[in-house]
Amino acid sequence: MLLAIAVGGGAGAGSVVFRWCIQACTRIFSGHTDYASAPGTGNPHVPWLGPFFVLLAPVLGGLLYGPLVNRFAKEARGHGVPEVMLAVAQRGGRISPKVAVVKTLASALTIGSGGSVGREGPIVQIGSALGSTLGRLARVTEGRLRLLVACGAAGGIAATFNAPLAGVFFAMELVLGTFSAEAFGAAVLSSVTASVIGRAAYGDVAFLTLPRFHVDHLTQYGLFALLGVLAAVVGVGFSRLLYLIEDACDWLWRGPEWLRPAVGGLALGVLLLALPEMYGVGYPVLENATEGRYAIGLLLLLLIGKVLATSLTIGIGGSGGVFAPSLFIGAMLGAAYGLGAHDLLPGTAGAVGAYALVGMGAVFAGASRAPITAVVILFELTGEYTIILPLMLAIVLGTATSRLLSRDTIYTLKLTRRGVDVTAPAHEAPLGAQRVGAVMEPLPAPLLSSTPLPDAADALSRSGYDALPVVDDAGVHVGVISAQAVAEALMEDPEFAPSGIGQLVEPSTPVLTDQTLAQAVHVLLSGAGDGIPVFDATRSRPVGWLSHRSALRATHPVSAQWAS
């Protein structure tokens, strides 16, 4: 608890410093607090350049952050969240402390000099690096270290966006990938601490200022549902184009990596000259879209421009997140969709801003497949509860559609392209590459589903296993009975003892002999007992048994001395 609070305090302070750095860099490079609020104007520091200063700003920024990232922390390049996910999944939560410093400076320079990226990815990586450093100084266990990394991510999101609940769910859903009471409690402590610091610095106000929206017709729910599906397509398309442009930049560039952001910054500058609204994060433009100030043609142009500008910023080696761009893209899509719906159904479509807000959440959900985070963070960013039902509907449909369209998310796709599977064991790990058929044990004698509970308890106690296979009267495999289920049944209802065990049987998730041990261990860990049946290639009958002990024996065979 104390460590979680300390990590939250560090993440909160880090987010304040990070936002100050972004504002300072933006003033230096553009002469404005946020150039997107006055697009197309000149830089008062160099008035003779007029709006053409945007051609040079990304180049100068790249000359500063390019060598910094290349020399001190290459993992600070890009949007940050995938690196944190990889550290939690396969590196025991270990993140270099210098990442926090380098990421702060590199991302502030990228955004301040016109990079069209967000600040959530950097602050997640900054907070996570602080959590990892503090955990290693305190010499906590590997499991606790992973948890402190997640606490840092939660604190960073909470303080940056004044969204304490969203910080918690972001850490649980995207960083840890699991929910538990301990993890939730630690993340809440960190998030609350960071939020207090953030609110002390910036006040307790919603991050975005939007008009209030209402759903006046039931017909609108059908329109919102269709928007959710369309947003998923756009979200997945954004993910694909992001890495397609990054591949193109990799293919074109032949010089030193430290110089790549500066040279590529010239191409970004040309795009900013054509669409100055793409400068930086772009929240003022997003708010204008939700208020219905743009026509459909301009909204679609801004949508395409943001996809290209963000992809180019990441592709040339910039440092920044993709969460804010996905919100921007969603707002443009939703506002254009709302205007179109209003023209077709003027009496029932409702406010354009409502569609923009729902589009923001749905595109983010389609790109990241984090529906809980999407619902909570949109609610906290805007303070709009009246739109929660259509928001939930569109986000769930967007998530489901995204799952049908793509195996990876915008975060995991970066790792998959490197040949890294965060669900697999770490590279060169001793456990995982073997085939299940080579390490499985003989199948234990099965129990009949009609076996009385006391007899099943006696068989389990004498078997040496925590679970046993179960067959029906015809000898067909029906599932597994665990010692835990039998013990709980006997303890809760003694009168249940004469009954058979059929209703306590859990269906078996098919694990095949030709699967890797890494895949099978994930199924084994999710089961109730200490063993699972292994099926033949036809999945018709079990031919062996896999337990934790047999998995360990695959890498540490029992020596003759111990065997005797």
PDB file of N, CA and C in Angstrom, residues 376-439:
ATOM      1  N   VAL A 376     -15.219   4.273 -19.381  1.00  0.00           N
ATOM      2  CA  VAL A 376     -14.904   5.055 -18.182  1.00  0.00           C
ATOM      3  C   VAL A 376     -14.144   6.325 -18.534  1.00  0.00           C
ATOM      4  N   ILE A 377     -13.169   6.223 -19.431  1.00  0.00           N
ATOM      5  CA  ILE A 377     -12.342   7.393 -19.708  1.00  0.00           C
ATOM      6  C   ILE A 377     -13.126   8.464 -20.457  1.00  0.00           C
ATOM      7  N   LEU A 378     -14.044   8.068 -21.340  1.00  0.00           N
ATOM      8  CA  LEU A 378     -14.868   9.074 -22.022  1.00  0.00           C
ATOM      9  C   LEU A 378     -15.810   9.757 -21.048  1.00  0.00           C
ATOM     10  N   PHE A 379     -16.334   9.001 -20.108  1.00  0.00           N
ATOM     11  CA  PHE A 379     -17.205   9.603 -19.101  1.00  0.00           C
ATOM     12  C   PHE A 379     -16.432  10.607 -18.247  1.00  0.00           C
ATOM     13  N   GLU A 380     -15.218  10.233 -17.832  1.00  0.00           N
ATOM     14  CA  GLU A 380     -14.442  11.118 -16.963  1.00  0.00           C
ATOM     15  C   GLU A 380     -13.838  12.294 -17.728  1.00  0.00           C
ATOM     16  N   LEU A 381     -13.440  12.082 -18.962  1.00  0.00           N
ATOM     17  CA  LEU A 381     -12.860  13.180 -19.732  1.00  0.00           C
ATOM     18  C   LEU A 381     -13.877  14.272 -20.017  1.00  0.00           C
ATOM     19  N   THR A 382     -15.131  13.883 -20.159  1.00  0.00           N
ATOM     20  CA  THR A 382     -16.150  14.841 -20.570  1.00  0.00           C
ATOM     21  C   THR A 382     -17.131  15.204 -19.454  1.00  0.00           C
ATOM     22  N   GLY A 383     -17.275  14.336 -18.452  1.00  0.00           N
ATOM     23  CA  GLY A 383     -18.271  14.571 -17.417  1.00  0.00           C
ATOM     24  C   GLY A 383     -19.694  14.409 -17.903  1.00  0.00           C
ATOM     25  N   GLU A 384     -19.886  13.739 -19.041  1.00  0.00           N
ATOM     26  CA  GLU A 384     -21.204  13.587 -19.657  1.00  0.00           C
ATOM     27  C   GLU A 384     -21.799  12.218 -19.306  1.00  0.00           C
ATOM     28  N   TYR A 385     -22.714  12.186 -18.363  1.00  0.00           N
ATOM     29  CA  TYR A 385     -23.361  10.920 -18.013  1.00  0.00           C
ATOM     30  C   TYR A 385     -24.580  10.650 -18.880  1.00  0.00           C
ATOM     31  N   THR A 386     -25.177  11.690 -19.450  1.00  0.00           N
ATOM     32  CA  THR A 386     -26.421  11.518 -20.206  1.00  0.00           C
ATOM     33  C   THR A 386     -26.216  10.688 -21.467  1.00  0.00           C
ATOM     34  N   ILE A 387     -24.983  10.557 -21.914  1.00  0.00           N
ATOM     35  CA  ILE A 387     -24.721   9.844 -23.155  1.00  0.00           C
ATOM     36  C   ILE A 387     -24.186   8.436 -22.884  1.00  0.00           C
ATOM     37  N   ILE A 388     -24.224   7.993 -21.625  1.00  0.00           N
ATOM     38  CA  ILE A 388     -23.546   6.754 -21.245  1.00  0.00           C
ATOM     39  C   ILE A 388     -24.142   5.523 -21.923  1.00  0.00           C
ATOM     40  N   LEU A 389     -25.468   5.464 -22.103  1.00  0.00           N
ATOM     41  CA  LEU A 389     -26.077   4.273 -22.703  1.00  0.00           C
ATOM     42  C   LEU A 389     -25.678   4.096 -24.171  1.00  0.00           C
ATOM     43  N   PRO A 390     -25.844   5.114 -25.020  1.00  0.00           N
ATOM     44  CA  PRO A 390     -25.372   4.938 -26.402  1.00  0.00           C
ATOM     45  C   PRO A 390     -23.860   4.749 -26.480  1.00  0.00           C
ATOM     46  N   LEU A 391     -23.128   5.346 -25.555  1.00  0.00           N
ATOM     47  CA  LEU A 391     -21.675   5.173 -25.535  1.00  0.00           C
ATOM     48  C   LEU A 391     -21.317   3.714 -25.274  1.00  0.00           C
ATOM     49  N   MET A 392     -21.958   3.104 -24.298  1.00  0.00           N
ATOM     50  CA  MET A 392     -21.708   1.697 -23.989  1.00  0.00           C
ATOM     51  C   MET A 392     -22.090   0.797 -25.160  1.00  0.00           C
ATOM     52  N   LEU A 393     -23.219   1.088 -25.775  1.00  0.00           N
ATOM     53  CA  LEU A 393     -23.679   0.279 -26.905  1.00  0.00           C
ATOM     54  C   LEU A 393     -22.676   0.326 -28.062  1.00  0.00           C
ATOM     55  N   ALA A 394     -22.275   1.529 -28.429  1.00  0.00           N
ATOM     56  CA  ALA A 394     -21.353   1.678 -29.560  1.00  0.00           C
ATOM     57  C   ALA A 394     -19.990   1.075 -29.257  1.00  0.00           C
ATOM     58  N   ILE A 395     -19.515   1.226 -28.040  1.00  0.00           N
ATOM     59  CA  ILE A 395     -18.188   0.711 -27.685  1.00  0.00           C
ATOM     60  C   ILE A 395     -18.167  -0.811 -27.689  1.00  0.00           C
ATOM     61  N   VAL A 396     -19.202  -1.424 -27.163  1.00  0.00           N
ATOM     62  CA  VAL A 396     -19.245  -2.897 -27.143  1.00  0.00           C
ATOM     63  C   VAL A 396     -19.321  -3.437 -28.578  1.00  0.00           C
ATOM     64  N   LEU A 397     -20.173  -2.833 -29.404  1.00  0.00           N
ATOM     65  CA  LEU A 397     -20.265  -3.280 -30.796  1.00  0.00           C
ATOM     66  C   LEU A 397     -18.960  -3.007 -31.547  1.00  0.00           C
ATOM     67  N   GLY A 398     -18.327  -1.878 -31.245  1.00  0.00           N
ATOM     68  CA  GLY A 398     -17.047  -1.572 -31.867  1.00  0.00           C
ATOM     69  C   GLY A 398     -15.970  -2.560 -31.483  1.00  0.00           C
ATOM     70  N   THR A 399     -15.952  -2.957 -30.212  1.00  0.00           N
ATOM     71  CA  THR A 399     -14.968  -3.934 -29.745  1.00  0.00           C
ATOM     72  C   THR A 399     -15.192  -5.286 -30.407  1.00  0.00           C
ATOM     73  N   ALA A 400     -16.441  -5.720 -30.472  1.00  0.00           N
ATOM     74  CA  ALA A 400     -16.745  -7.009 -31.101  1.00  0.00           C
ATOM     75  C   ALA A 400     -16.389  -7.003 -32.583  1.00  0.00           C
ATOM     76  N   THR A 401     -16.706  -5.912 -33.271  1.00  0.00           N
ATOM     77  CA  THR A 401     -16.368  -5.817 -34.694  1.00  0.00           C
ATOM     78  C   THR A 401     -14.864  -5.821 -34.900  1.00  0.00           C
ATOM     79  N   SER A 402     -14.154  -5.116 -34.036  1.00  0.00           N
ATOM     80  CA  SER A 402     -12.693  -5.081 -34.132  1.00  0.00           C
ATOM     81  C   SER A 402     -12.096  -6.464 -33.953  1.00  0.00           C
ATOM     82  N   ARG A 403     -12.657  -7.241 -33.032  1.00  0.00           N
ATOM     83  CA  ARG A 403     -12.150  -8.600 -32.803  1.00  0.00           C
ATOM     84  C   ARG A 403     -12.361  -9.477 -34.035  1.00  0.00           C
ATOM     85  N   LEU A 404     -13.443  -9.239 -34.754  1.00  0.00           N
ATOM     86  CA  LEU A 404     -13.692  -9.996 -35.981  1.00  0.00           C
ATOM     87  C   LEU A 404     -12.729  -9.600 -37.099  1.00  0.00           C
ATOM     88  N   LEU A 405     -12.343  -8.331 -37.112  1.00  0.00           N
ATOM     89  CA  LEU A 405     -11.515  -7.821 -38.197  1.00  0.00           C
ATOM     90  C   LEU A 405     -10.024  -8.053 -37.987  1.00  0.00           C
ATOM     91  N   SER A 406      -9.579  -8.102 -36.748  1.00  0.00           N
ATOM     92  CA  SER A 406      -8.139  -8.158 -36.495  1.00  0.00           C
ATOM     93  C   SER A 406      -7.838  -8.938 -35.227  1.00  0.00           C
ATOM     94  N   ARG A 407      -6.765  -9.703 -35.276  1.00  0.00           N
ATOM     95  CA  ARG A 407      -6.316 -10.448 -34.092  1.00  0.00           C
ATOM     96  C   ARG A 407      -5.624  -9.529 -33.099  1.00  0.00           C
ATOM     97  N   ASP A 408      -4.906  -8.525 -33.613  1.00  0.00           N
ATOM     98  CA  ASP A 408      -4.112  -7.637 -32.763  1.00  0.00           C
ATOM     99  C   ASP A 408      -4.797  -6.299 -32.562  1.00  0.00           C
ATOM    100  N   THR A 409      -4.363  -5.590 -31.516  1.00  0.00           N
ATOM    101  CA  THR A 409      -4.807  -4.231 -31.254  1.00  0.00           C
ATOM    102  C   THR A 409      -3.713  -3.273 -31.708  1.00  0.00           C
ATOM    103  N   ILE A 410      -3.982  -1.984 -31.589  1.00  0.00           N
ATOM    104  CA  ILE A 410      -2.993  -0.996 -31.992  1.00  0.00           C
ATOM    105  C   ILE A 410      -1.745  -1.080 -31.120  1.00  0.00           C
ATOM    106  N   TYR A 411      -1.887  -1.638 -29.905  1.00  0.00           N
ATOM    107  CA  TYR A 411      -0.743  -1.789 -29.018  1.00  0.00           C
ATOM    108  C   TYR A 411       0.000  -3.101 -29.256  1.00  0.00           C
ATOM    109  N   THR A 412      -0.737  -4.205 -29.353  1.00  0.00           N
ATOM    110  CA  THR A 412      -0.069  -5.501 -29.517  1.00  0.00           C
ATOM    111  C   THR A 412       0.490  -5.703 -30.917  1.00  0.00           C
ATOM    112  N   LEU A 413      -0.058  -4.989 -31.903  1.00  0.00           N
ATOM    113  CA  LEU A 413       0.431  -5.156 -33.275  1.00  0.00           C
ATOM    114  C   LEU A 413       1.887  -4.720 -33.393  1.00  0.00           C
ATOM    115  N   LYS A 414       2.287  -3.722 -32.636  1.00  0.00           N
ATOM    116  CA  LYS A 414       3.681  -3.275 -32.658  1.00  0.00           C
ATOM    117  C   LYS A 414       4.608  -4.400 -32.210  1.00  0.00           C
ATOM    118  N   LEU A 415       4.179  -5.149 -31.196  1.00  0.00           N
ATOM    119  CA  LEU A 415       4.995  -6.251 -30.689  1.00  0.00           C
ATOM    120  C   LEU A 415       4.935  -7.450 -31.624  1.00  0.00           C
ATOM    121  N   THR A 416       3.756  -7.726 -32.162  1.00  0.00           N
ATOM    122  CA  THR A 416       3.611  -8.867 -33.076  1.00  0.00           C
ATOM    123  C   THR A 416       4.504  -8.695 -34.293  1.00  0.00           C
ATOM    124  N   ARG A 417       4.623  -7.464 -34.773  1.00  0.00           N
ATOM    125  CA  ARG A 417       5.469  -7.208 -35.938  1.00  0.00           C
ATOM    126  C   ARG A 417       6.945  -7.463 -35.632  1.00  0.00           C
ATOM    127  N   ARG A 418       7.305  -7.405 -34.369  1.00  0.00           N
ATOM    128  CA  ARG A 418       8.677  -7.729 -33.971  1.00  0.00           C
ATOM    129  C   ARG A 418       8.863  -9.224 -33.713  1.00  0.00           C
ATOM    130  N   GLY A 419       7.779  -9.983 -33.853  1.00  0.00           N
ATOM    131  CA  GLY A 419       7.851 -11.408 -33.545  1.00  0.00           C
ATOM    132  C   GLY A 419       7.665 -11.706 -32.081  1.00  0.00           C
ATOM    133  N   VAL A 420       7.088 -10.757 -31.329  1.00  0.00           N
ATOM    134  CA  VAL A 420       6.890 -10.918 -29.886  1.00  0.00           C
ATOM    135  C   VAL A 420       5.414 -11.160 -29.602  1.00  0.00           C
ATOM    136  N   ASP A 421       5.134 -12.235 -28.881  1.00  0.00           N
ATOM    137  CA  ASP A 421       3.781 -12.540 -28.420  1.00  0.00           C
ATOM    138  C   ASP A 421       3.770 -12.394 -26.913  1.00  0.00           C
ATOM    139  N   VAL A 422       3.032 -11.387 -26.399  1.00  0.00           N
ATOM    140  CA  VAL A 422       3.065 -11.130 -24.962  1.00  0.00           C
ATOM    141  C   VAL A 422       2.423 -12.248 -24.161  1.00  0.00           C
ATOM    142  N   THR A 423       1.649 -13.121 -24.805  1.00  0.00           N
ATOM    143  CA  THR A 423       1.056 -14.249 -24.087  1.00  0.00           C
ATOM    144  C   THR A 423       1.986 -15.457 -24.070  1.00  0.00           C
ATOM    145  N   ALA A 424       3.069 -15.402 -24.836  1.00  0.00           N
ATOM    146  CA  ALA A 424       4.014 -16.511 -24.905  1.00  0.00           C
ATOM    147  C   ALA A 424       5.127 -16.300 -23.890  1.00  0.00           C
ATOM    148  N   PRO A 425       5.918 -17.329 -23.608  1.00  0.00           N
ATOM    149  CA  PRO A 425       7.047 -17.154 -22.710  1.00  0.00           C
ATOM    150  C   PRO A 425       8.092 -16.231 -23.319  1.00  0.00           C
ATOM    151  N   ALA A 426       8.924 -15.667 -22.482  1.00  0.00           N
ATOM    152  CA  ALA A 426       9.967 -14.777 -22.956  1.00  0.00           C
ATOM    153  C   ALA A 426      10.926 -15.515 -23.881  1.00  0.00           C
ATOM    154  N   HIS A 427      11.630 -14.746 -24.714  1.00  0.00           N
ATOM    155  CA  HIS A 427      12.581 -15.335 -25.655  1.00  0.00           C
ATOM    156  C   HIS A 427      13.632 -16.143 -24.904  1.00  0.00           C
ATOM    157  N   GLU A 428      13.892 -17.327 -25.364  1.00  0.00           N
ATOM    158  CA  GLU A 428      14.854 -18.256 -24.779  1.00  0.00           C
ATOM    159  C   GLU A 428      14.438 -18.741 -23.394  1.00  0.00           C
ATOM    160  N   ALA A 429      13.159 -18.600 -23.053  1.00  0.00           N
ATOM    161  CA  ALA A 429      12.695 -19.144 -21.781  1.00  0.00           C
ATOM    162  C   ALA A 429      12.769 -20.671 -21.818  1.00  0.00           C
ATOM    163  N   PRO A 430      13.162 -21.324 -20.707  1.00  0.00           N
ATOM    164  CA  PRO A 430      13.313 -22.774 -20.725  1.00  0.00           C
ATOM    165  C   PRO A 430      11.998 -23.521 -20.831  1.00  0.00           C
ATOM    166  N   LEU A 431      10.896 -22.869 -20.465  1.00  0.00           N
ATOM    167  CA  LEU A 431       9.601 -23.541 -20.494  1.00  0.00           C
ATOM    168  C   LEU A 431       8.755 -22.952 -21.600  1.00  0.00           C
ATOM    169  N   GLY A 432       8.289 -23.775 -22.539  1.00  0.00           N
ATOM    170  CA  GLY A 432       7.361 -23.265 -23.526  1.00  0.00           C
ATOM    171  C   GLY A 432       7.481 -23.846 -24.909  1.00  0.00           C
ATOM    172  N   ALA A 433       8.678 -24.194 -25.368  1.00  0.00           N
ATOM    173  CA  ALA A 433       8.837 -24.623 -26.757  1.00  0.00           C
ATOM    174  C   ALA A 433       8.501 -26.097 -26.959  1.00  0.00           C
ATOM    175  N   GLN A 434       8.497 -26.892 -25.885  1.00  0.00           N
ATOM    176  CA  GLN A 434       8.270 -28.326 -26.028  1.00  0.00           C
ATOM    177  C   GLN A 434       6.828 -28.613 -26.441  1.00  0.00           C
ATOM    178  N   ARG A 435       6.638 -29.788 -27.061  1.00  0.00           N
ATOM    179  CA  ARG A 435       5.296 -30.233 -27.428  1.00  0.00           C
ATOM    180  C   ARG A 435       4.659 -30.971 -26.266  1.00  0.00           C
ATOM    181  N   VAL A 436       3.347 -30.777 -26.132  1.00  0.00           N
ATOM    182  CA  VAL A 436       2.640 -31.373 -25.003  1.00  0.00           C
ATOM    183  C   VAL A 436       2.755 -32.890 -25.034  1.00  0.00           C
ATOM    184  N   GLY A 437       2.676 -33.492 -26.223  1.00  0.00           N
ATOM    185  CA  GLY A 437       2.731 -34.940 -26.324  1.00  0.00           C
ATOM    186  C   GLY A 437       4.014 -35.536 -25.796  1.00  0.00           C
ATOM    187  N   ALA A 438       5.098 -34.737 -25.784  1.00  0.00           N
ATOM    188  CA  ALA A 438       6.389 -35.250 -25.326  1.00  0.00           C
ATOM    189  C   ALA A 438       6.565 -35.168 -23.821  1.00  0.00           C
ATOM    190  N   VAL A 439       5.739 -34.386 -23.147  1.00  0.00           N
ATOM    191  CA  VAL A 439       5.933 -34.184 -21.703  1.00  0.00           C
ATOM    192  C   VAL A 439       4.739 -34.640 -20.866  1.00  0.00           C
TER     193      VAL A 439
END
